[in-house]
PDB file of C-alpha atoms in Angstrom:
ATOM      1  CA  HIS A 232      64.862  52.327 386.107  1.00 74.00           C
ATOM      2  CA  LEU A 233      61.976  51.096 388.237  1.00 79.00           C
ATOM      3  CA  ARG A 234      62.631  53.428 391.176  1.00 80.00           C
ATOM      4  CA  TYR A 235      62.866  56.385 388.824  1.00 82.00           C
ATOM      5  CA  LEU A 236      59.570  55.618 387.075  1.00 86.00           C
ATOM      6  CA  THR A 237      57.837  54.738 390.329  1.00 86.00           C
ATOM      7  CA  GLY A 238      58.947  58.009 391.905  1.00 84.00           C
ATOM      8  CA  LEU A 239      57.799  60.004 388.889  1.00 88.00           C
ATOM      9  CA  ALA A 240      54.426  58.258 388.852  1.00 91.00           C
ATOM     10  CA  ALA A 241      53.945  58.869 392.582  1.00 88.00           C
ATOM     11  CA  HIS A 242      54.828  62.547 392.216  1.00 89.00           C
ATOM     12  CA  VAL A 243      52.505  63.127 389.285  1.00 92.00           C
ATOM     13  CA  ALA A 244      49.677  61.062 390.748  1.00 93.00           C
ATOM     14  CA  SER A 245      49.871  62.953 394.053  1.00 92.00           C
ATOM     15  CA  THR A 246      49.636  66.237 392.142  1.00 94.00           C
ATOM     16  CA  CYS A 247      46.614  64.959 390.217  1.00 95.00           C
ATOM     17  CA  LEU A 248      44.905  64.101 393.502  1.00 94.00           C
ATOM     18  CA  ILE A 249      45.643  67.561 394.858  1.00 93.00           C
ATOM     19  CA  TYR A 250      44.228  69.055 391.654  1.00 95.00           C
ATOM     20  CA  VAL A 251      40.963  67.194 392.237  1.00 95.00           C
ATOM     21  CA  PHE A 252      40.657  68.872 395.647  1.00 91.00           C
ATOM     22  CA  SER A 253      41.666  72.231 394.124  1.00 91.00           C
ATOM     23  CA  PHE A 254      38.966  71.887 391.482  1.00 92.00           C
ATOM     24  CA  SER A 255      36.284  70.741 393.909  1.00 90.00           C
ATOM     25  CA  SER A 256      36.978  73.685 396.233  1.00 87.00           C
ATOM     26  CA  SER A 257      37.559  76.204 393.385  1.00 88.00           C
ATOM     27  CA  ASN A 258      40.929  77.108 394.857  1.00 88.00           C
ATOM     28  CA  SER A 259      44.244  76.420 393.109  1.00 89.00           C
ATOM     29  CA  SER A 260      46.136  77.474 396.234  1.00 85.00           C
ATOM     30  CA  LEU A 261      45.538  74.030 397.719  1.00 85.00           C
ATOM     31  CA  TYR A 262      48.665  73.028 395.804  1.00 88.00           C
ATOM     32  CA  ASP A 263      50.818  75.646 397.596  1.00 83.00           C
ATOM     33  CA  PRO A 264      51.354  73.828 400.917  1.00 80.00           C
ATOM     34  CA  ALA A 265      51.828  70.509 399.092  1.00 82.00           C
ATOM     35  CA  TRP A 266      54.459  71.219 396.471  1.00 81.00           C
ATOM     36  CA  CYS A 267      57.264  71.607 399.010  1.00 84.00           C
ATOM     37  CA  VAL A 268      56.130  68.519 400.959  1.00 88.00           C
ATOM     38  CA  LEU A 269      56.097  66.113 398.014  1.00 88.00           C
ATOM     39  CA  PRO A 270      59.914  66.158 397.439  1.00 90.00           C
ATOM     40  CA  ILE A 271      60.473  65.310 401.118  1.00 92.00           C
ATOM     41  CA  CYS A 272      58.014  62.413 400.933  1.00 90.00           C
ATOM     42  CA  LEU A 273      59.713  61.170 397.782  1.00 88.00           C
ATOM     43  CA  ALA A 274      63.183  61.363 399.337  1.00 90.00           C
ATOM     44  CA  ILE A 275      61.998  59.465 402.428  1.00 90.00           C
ATOM     45  CA  GLY A 276      60.321  56.912 400.164  1.00 87.00           C
ATOM     46  CA  TRP A 277      63.531  56.344 398.254  1.00 87.00           C
ATOM     47  CA  MET A 278      65.485  56.026 401.523  1.00 87.00           C
ATOM     48  CA  SER A 279      63.047  53.403 402.742  1.00 86.00           C
ATOM     49  CA  THR A 280      63.735  51.273 399.679  1.00 81.00           C
ATOM     50  CA  SER A 281      67.503  51.232 400.197  1.00 75.00           C
ATOM     51  CA  GLY A 282      67.232  47.992 402.178  1.00 73.00           C
ATOM     52  CA  ALA A 283      69.634  49.136 404.886  1.00 77.00           C
ATOM     53  CA  PHE A 284      70.724  52.280 406.752  1.00 83.00           C
ATOM     54  CA  PRO A 285      70.808  55.148 404.225  1.00 84.00           C
ATOM     55  CA  SER A 286      74.064  56.871 403.306  1.00 85.00           C
ATOM     56  CA  ALA A 287      75.314  60.101 404.877  1.00 88.00           C
ATOM     57  CA  ARG A 288      74.696  61.796 401.537  1.00 88.00           C
ATOM     58  CA  GLY A 289      71.060  60.821 401.724  1.00 88.00           C
ATOM     59  CA  TRP A 290      70.709  62.196 405.256  1.00 91.00           C
ATOM     60  CA  TYR A 291      72.245  65.590 404.522  1.00 91.00           C
ATOM     61  CA  GLY A 292      70.175  65.776 401.322  1.00 92.00           C
ATOM     62  CA  LEU A 293      67.020  65.171 403.335  1.00 93.00           C
ATOM     63  CA  GLY A 294      68.157  67.766 405.858  1.00 93.00           C
ATOM     64  CA  ALA A 295      68.582  70.310 403.031  1.00 93.00           C
ATOM     65  CA  LEU A 296      65.022  69.622 401.834  1.00 93.00           C
ATOM     66  CA  LEU A 297      63.701  70.102 405.365  1.00 93.00           C
ATOM     67  CA  LEU A 298      65.607  73.414 405.656  1.00 91.00           C
ATOM     68  CA  TRP A 299      64.160  74.545 402.322  1.00 91.00           C
ATOM     69  CA  PHE A 300      60.659  73.510 403.455  1.00 89.00           C
ATOM     70  CA  THR A 301      61.038  75.353 406.776  1.00 87.00           C
ATOM     71  CA  ARG A 302      62.113  78.579 405.073  1.00 85.00           C
ATOM     72  CA  TYR A 303      59.085  78.476 402.783  1.00 81.00           C
ATOM     73  CA  ASN A 304      56.624  77.851 405.620  1.00 78.00           C
ATOM     74  CA  VAL A 305      58.133  80.493 407.889  1.00 74.00           C
ATOM     75  CA  PHE A 306      57.825  83.293 405.316  1.00 68.00           C
ATOM     76  CA  TYR A 307      54.826  82.037 403.348  1.00 65.00           C
ATOM     77  CA  PRO A 308      52.650  79.880 405.589  1.00 61.00           C
ATOM     78  CA  TRP A 309      49.476  78.917 403.797  1.00 59.00           C
ATOM     79  CA  ASP A 310      46.579  81.110 404.953  1.00 57.00           C
ATOM     80  CA  GLY A 311      44.200  78.233 404.371  1.00 54.00           C
ATOM     81  CA  TRP A 312      45.249  76.636 407.656  1.00 54.00           C
ATOM     82  CA  THR A 313      43.704  79.546 409.539  1.00 55.00           C
ATOM     83  CA  ALA A 314      41.488  81.457 407.088  1.00 56.00           C
ATOM     84  CA  GLY A 315      39.846  78.497 405.388  1.00 53.00           C
ATOM     85  CA  LEU A 316      39.792  77.141 401.844  1.00 62.00           C
ATOM     86  CA  GLN A 317      38.506  80.408 400.429  1.00 67.00           C
ATOM     87  CA  SER A 318      41.981  81.960 400.831  1.00 70.00           C
ATOM     88  CA  GLU A 319      43.697  81.983 397.426  1.00 77.00           C
ATOM     89  CA  ASP A 320      46.902  83.510 396.130  1.00 77.00           C
ATOM     90  CA  TRP A 321      46.147  86.853 394.427  1.00 74.00           C
ATOM     91  CA  ARG A 322      48.164  85.815 391.361  1.00 82.00           C
ATOM     92  CA  TYR A 323      45.822  82.903 390.735  1.00 85.00           C
ATOM     93  CA  GLY A 324      42.926  85.339 390.879  1.00 81.00           C
ATOM     94  CA  MET A 325      44.574  87.410 388.112  1.00 86.00           C
ATOM     95  CA  ILE A 326      44.962  84.283 385.975  1.00 89.00           C
ATOM     96  CA  ALA A 327      41.299  83.439 386.589  1.00 87.00           C
ATOM     97  CA  GLN A 328      40.268  86.942 385.445  1.00 86.00           C
ATOM     98  CA  ALA A 329      42.363  86.615 382.286  1.00 88.00           C
ATOM     99  CA  THR A 330      41.067  83.161 381.362  1.00 88.00           C
ATOM    100  CA  GLY A 331      37.551  83.311 382.761  1.00 84.00           C
ATOM    101  CA  SER A 332      36.939  82.510 386.403  1.00 79.00           C
ATOM    102  CA  GLY A 333      35.774  78.931 386.753  1.00 80.00           C
ATOM    103  CA  SER A 334      36.049  78.332 383.004  1.00 87.00           C
ATOM    104  CA  ARG A 335      37.430  75.194 381.397  1.00 90.00           C
ATOM    105  CA  LEU A 336      40.365  77.222 380.124  1.00 92.00           C
ATOM    106  CA  TYR A 337      41.253  78.380 383.632  1.00 92.00           C
ATOM    107  CA  TRP A 338      41.195  74.876 385.058  1.00 94.00           C
ATOM    108  CA  LEU A 339      43.273  73.604 382.151  1.00 94.00           C
ATOM    109  CA  VAL A 340      45.823  76.312 382.896  1.00 93.00           C
ATOM    110  CA  SER A 341      45.596  75.469 386.593  1.00 93.00           C
ATOM    111  CA  PHE A 342      46.278  71.787 385.930  1.00 95.00           C
ATOM    112  CA  THR A 343      49.165  72.304 383.490  1.00 94.00           C
ATOM    113  CA  SER A 344      50.822  75.489 384.776  1.00 92.00           C
ATOM    114  CA  LEU A 345      49.904  75.778 388.479  1.00 92.00           C
ATOM    115  CA  HIS A 346      50.005  72.091 389.400  1.00 94.00           C
ATOM    116  CA  GLN A 347      51.926  69.808 387.062  1.00 94.00           C
ATOM    117  CA  THR A 348      54.590  72.247 385.791  1.00 93.00           C
ATOM    118  CA  PRO A 349      56.113  72.984 389.243  1.00 90.00           C
ATOM    119  CA  THR A 350      55.818  69.294 390.109  1.00 92.00           C
ATOM    120  CA  LEU A 351      57.771  68.269 387.003  1.00 91.00           C
ATOM    121  CA  LEU A 352      60.369  71.021 387.453  1.00 88.00           C
ATOM    122  CA  VAL A 353      61.045  69.900 391.030  1.00 87.00           C
ATOM    123  CA  TRP A 354      61.053  66.255 389.938  1.00 88.00           C
ATOM    124  CA  PHE A 355      63.580  66.981 387.175  1.00 85.00           C
ATOM    125  CA  ALA A 356      66.072  68.395 389.684  1.00 85.00           C
ATOM    126  CA  LEU A 357      65.263  65.845 392.405  1.00 86.00           C
ATOM    127  CA  SER A 358      65.717  62.847 390.108  1.00 86.00           C
ATOM    128  CA  PHE A 359      69.391  63.696 389.587  1.00 85.00           C
ATOM    129  CA  ALA A 360      69.966  63.009 393.283  1.00 86.00           C
ATOM    130  CA  MET A 361      67.924  59.798 393.467  1.00 87.00           C
ATOM    131  CA  SER A 362      71.041  57.671 394.014  1.00 86.00           C
ATOM    132  CA  ALA A 363      71.890  59.708 397.122  1.00 86.00           C
ATOM    133  CA  TRP A 364      68.680  58.482 398.781  1.00 87.00           C
ATOM    134  CA  THR A 365      68.707  54.936 397.456  1.00 86.00           C
ATOM    135  CA  SER A 366      72.343  54.195 398.396  1.00 85.00           C
ATOM    136  CA  VAL A 367      73.178  52.497 401.684  1.00 80.00           C
ATOM    137  CA  ALA A 368      75.857  53.438 404.181  1.00 76.00           C
ATOM    138  CA  GLY A 369      79.128  51.624 403.393  1.00 74.00           C
ATOM    139  CA  ALA A 370      78.267  51.049 399.751  1.00 77.00           C
ATOM    140  CA  ALA A 371      77.930  54.696 398.715  1.00 78.00           C
ATOM    141  CA  PRO A 372      80.984  56.696 397.574  1.00 82.00           C
ATOM    142  CA  PRO A 373      82.592  58.609 400.466  1.00 86.00           C
ATOM    143  CA  LEU A 374      81.760  62.257 401.017  1.00 86.00           C
ATOM    144  CA  GLY A 375      84.106  64.628 399.227  1.00 90.00           C
ATOM    145  CA  PRO A 376      84.578  68.158 397.850  1.00 94.00           C
ATOM    146  CA  TRP A 377      81.525  67.889 395.596  1.00 92.00           C
ATOM    147  CA  ASP A 378      79.381  67.219 398.658  1.00 91.00           C
ATOM    148  CA  VAL A 379      80.787  70.315 400.365  1.00 94.00           C
ATOM    149  CA  LEU A 380      80.000  72.351 397.250  1.00 95.00           C
ATOM    150  CA  ALA A 381      76.473  70.917 397.013  1.00 93.00           C
ATOM    151  CA  ALA A 382      75.677  71.451 400.685  1.00 93.00           C
ATOM    152  CA  GLY A 383      77.116  74.969 400.589  1.00 94.00           C
ATOM    153  CA  THR A 384      75.136  75.824 397.478  1.00 95.00           C
ATOM    154  CA  MET A 385      71.876  74.635 399.032  1.00 94.00           C
ATOM    155  CA  ALA A 386      72.534  76.502 402.270  1.00 94.00           C
ATOM    156  CA  LEU A 387      73.432  79.700 400.351  1.00 95.00           C
ATOM    157  CA  ALA A 388      70.285  79.339 398.264  1.00 94.00           C
ATOM    158  CA  VAL A 389      68.036  79.106 401.326  1.00 93.00           C
ATOM    159  CA  LEU A 390      69.808  82.142 402.807  1.00 93.00           C
ATOM    160  CA  VAL A 391      69.256  84.146 399.586  1.00 93.00           C
ATOM    161  CA  GLN A 392      65.569  83.187 399.545  1.00 90.00           C
ATOM    162  CA  ALA A 393      65.075  84.075 403.209  1.00 89.00           C
ATOM    163  CA  TRP A 394      66.792  87.451 402.757  1.00 90.00           C
ATOM    164  CA  ALA A 395      64.799  88.283 399.644  1.00 90.00           C
ATOM    165  CA  ASP A 396      61.523  87.136 401.223  1.00 86.00           C
ATOM    166  CA  ALA A 397      62.120  89.244 404.327  1.00 86.00           C
ATOM    167  CA  ASP A 398      62.785  92.361 402.238  1.00 87.00           C
ATOM    168  CA  LEU A 399      59.757  91.774 400.021  1.00 83.00           C
ATOM    169  CA  ARG A 400      57.468  91.099 402.973  1.00 80.00           C
ATOM    170  CA  ALA A 401      58.582  94.340 404.674  1.00 83.00           C
ATOM    171  CA  PHE A 402      58.063  96.249 401.439  1.00 81.00           C
ATOM    172  CA  ARG A 403      54.587  94.856 400.905  1.00 76.00           C
ATOM    173  CA  ARG A 404      53.661  95.500 404.532  1.00 76.00           C
ATOM    174  CA  GLU A 405      54.567  99.178 404.077  1.00 76.00           C
ATOM    175  CA  ALA A 406      52.648  99.361 400.790  1.00 72.00           C
ATOM    176  CA  TYR A 407      49.422  97.732 402.007  1.00 71.00           C
ATOM    177  CA  GLY A 408      49.396  98.479 405.707  1.00 70.00           C
ATOM    178  CA  PRO A 409      49.823  96.451 408.895  1.00 67.00           C
ATOM    179  CA  SER A 410      46.387  94.800 408.752  1.00 65.00           C
ATOM    180  CA  ALA A 411      46.457  93.708 405.085  1.00 61.00           C
ATOM    181  CA  ASN A 412      46.436  90.052 404.047  1.00 60.00           C
ATOM    182  CA  LEU A 413      49.645  89.876 402.036  1.00 57.00           C
ATOM    183  CA  MET A 414      48.561  86.667 400.321  1.00 58.00           C
ATOM    184  CA  THR A 415      45.662  88.435 398.615  1.00 58.00           C
ATOM    185  CA  ALA A 416      46.746  92.111 398.567  1.00 60.00           C
ATOM    186  CA  SER A 417      47.511  93.419 395.056  1.00 61.00           C
ATOM    187  CA  GLY A 418      47.338  96.596 393.002  1.00 63.00           C
ATOM    188  CA  SER A 419      50.332  98.540 394.293  1.00 64.00           C
ATOM    189  CA  ARG A 420      52.389 100.088 391.492  1.00 68.00           C
ATOM    190  CA  GLN A 421      55.446 100.548 393.679  1.00 76.00           C
ATOM    191  CA  VAL A 422      58.622  98.592 392.846  1.00 78.00           C
ATOM    192  CA  CYS A 423      60.675  96.931 395.598  1.00 78.00           C
ATOM    193  CA  ARG A 424      64.304  98.038 395.374  1.00 82.00           C
ATOM    194  CA  ARG A 425      65.585  97.194 398.831  1.00 82.00           C
ATOM    195  CA  GLY A 426      68.250  94.647 399.661  1.00 85.00           C
ATOM    196  CA  LEU A 427      68.736  92.011 396.973  1.00 88.00           C
ATOM    197  CA  TRP A 428      65.811  93.476 395.016  1.00 87.00           C
ATOM    198  CA  HIS A 429      68.072  96.436 394.205  1.00 87.00           C
ATOM    199  CA  PHE A 430      70.191  94.113 392.036  1.00 89.00           C
ATOM    200  CA  SER A 431      67.588  91.700 390.652  1.00 87.00           C
ATOM    201  CA  ARG A 432      63.892  91.643 389.855  1.00 86.00           C
ATOM    202  CA  HIS A 433      63.557  88.057 391.106  1.00 88.00           C
ATOM    203  CA  PRO A 434      66.195  87.247 393.768  1.00 91.00           C
ATOM    204  CA  ASN A 435      63.926  84.725 395.487  1.00 87.00           C
ATOM    205  CA  TYR A 436      63.483  82.830 392.228  1.00 88.00           C
ATOM    206  CA  PHE A 437      67.251  82.916 391.776  1.00 92.00           C
ATOM    207  CA  GLY A 438      67.558  81.348 395.221  1.00 92.00           C
ATOM    208  CA  GLU A 439      65.026  78.680 394.233  1.00 90.00           C
ATOM    209  CA  TRP A 440      66.963  77.881 391.068  1.00 91.00           C
ATOM    210  CA  LEU A 441      70.251  77.809 393.013  1.00 94.00           C
ATOM    211  CA  PHE A 442      68.845  75.377 395.577  1.00 93.00           C
ATOM    212  CA  TRP A 443      67.828  72.824 392.929  1.00 91.00           C
ATOM    213  CA  VAL A 444      71.224  73.208 391.234  1.00 91.00           C
ATOM    214  CA  GLY A 445      72.737  72.201 394.565  1.00 92.00           C
ATOM    215  CA  VAL A 446      70.387  69.210 394.828  1.00 88.00           C
ATOM    216  CA  ALA A 447      71.244  68.053 391.293  1.00 83.00           C
TER     217      ALA A 447
END
């Protein structure tokens, strides 16, 4: 399907362009503020090709993506906007140490694992909902119980992520102090067990997975 292949090509090509900037600035975190913007751009692009007013399903799907984007940027705004391009996620620094900082191996890992892998994972879930954004009002199937389930799942997922993020941020603030940069602070051997973290080691990742299940 042309729209499917065009969307995939645009998503991958955009990630490649971001990688070029990441490589030139020696900072893989340049991808962080972009990966949650690309799905929104893709959805809007698909809606613009519908040829008429998009369906209600497309609008609430876009609204869900914007809610997901807002949650991410409220709890994890990219430090690069204020601290400059030298600000990089501490986890990427650990990968650089393990593979050789600035080495060819590190930048291969950065391209495949830190850039293209999340892009393709998001694309895989997003592509299932392509018809929601390419359908026009009046021609699309009417909203029904499956839409209620999908919207509820996405809303619950964002709530789970926000709850888990708030607990983790409070835990890390206590561990590293009020003046620490939480994007780069590392080394604490304490384990977060508050809130949802008492029941799961990765509740925020569960919320991420749940959101894309709702999208699909």
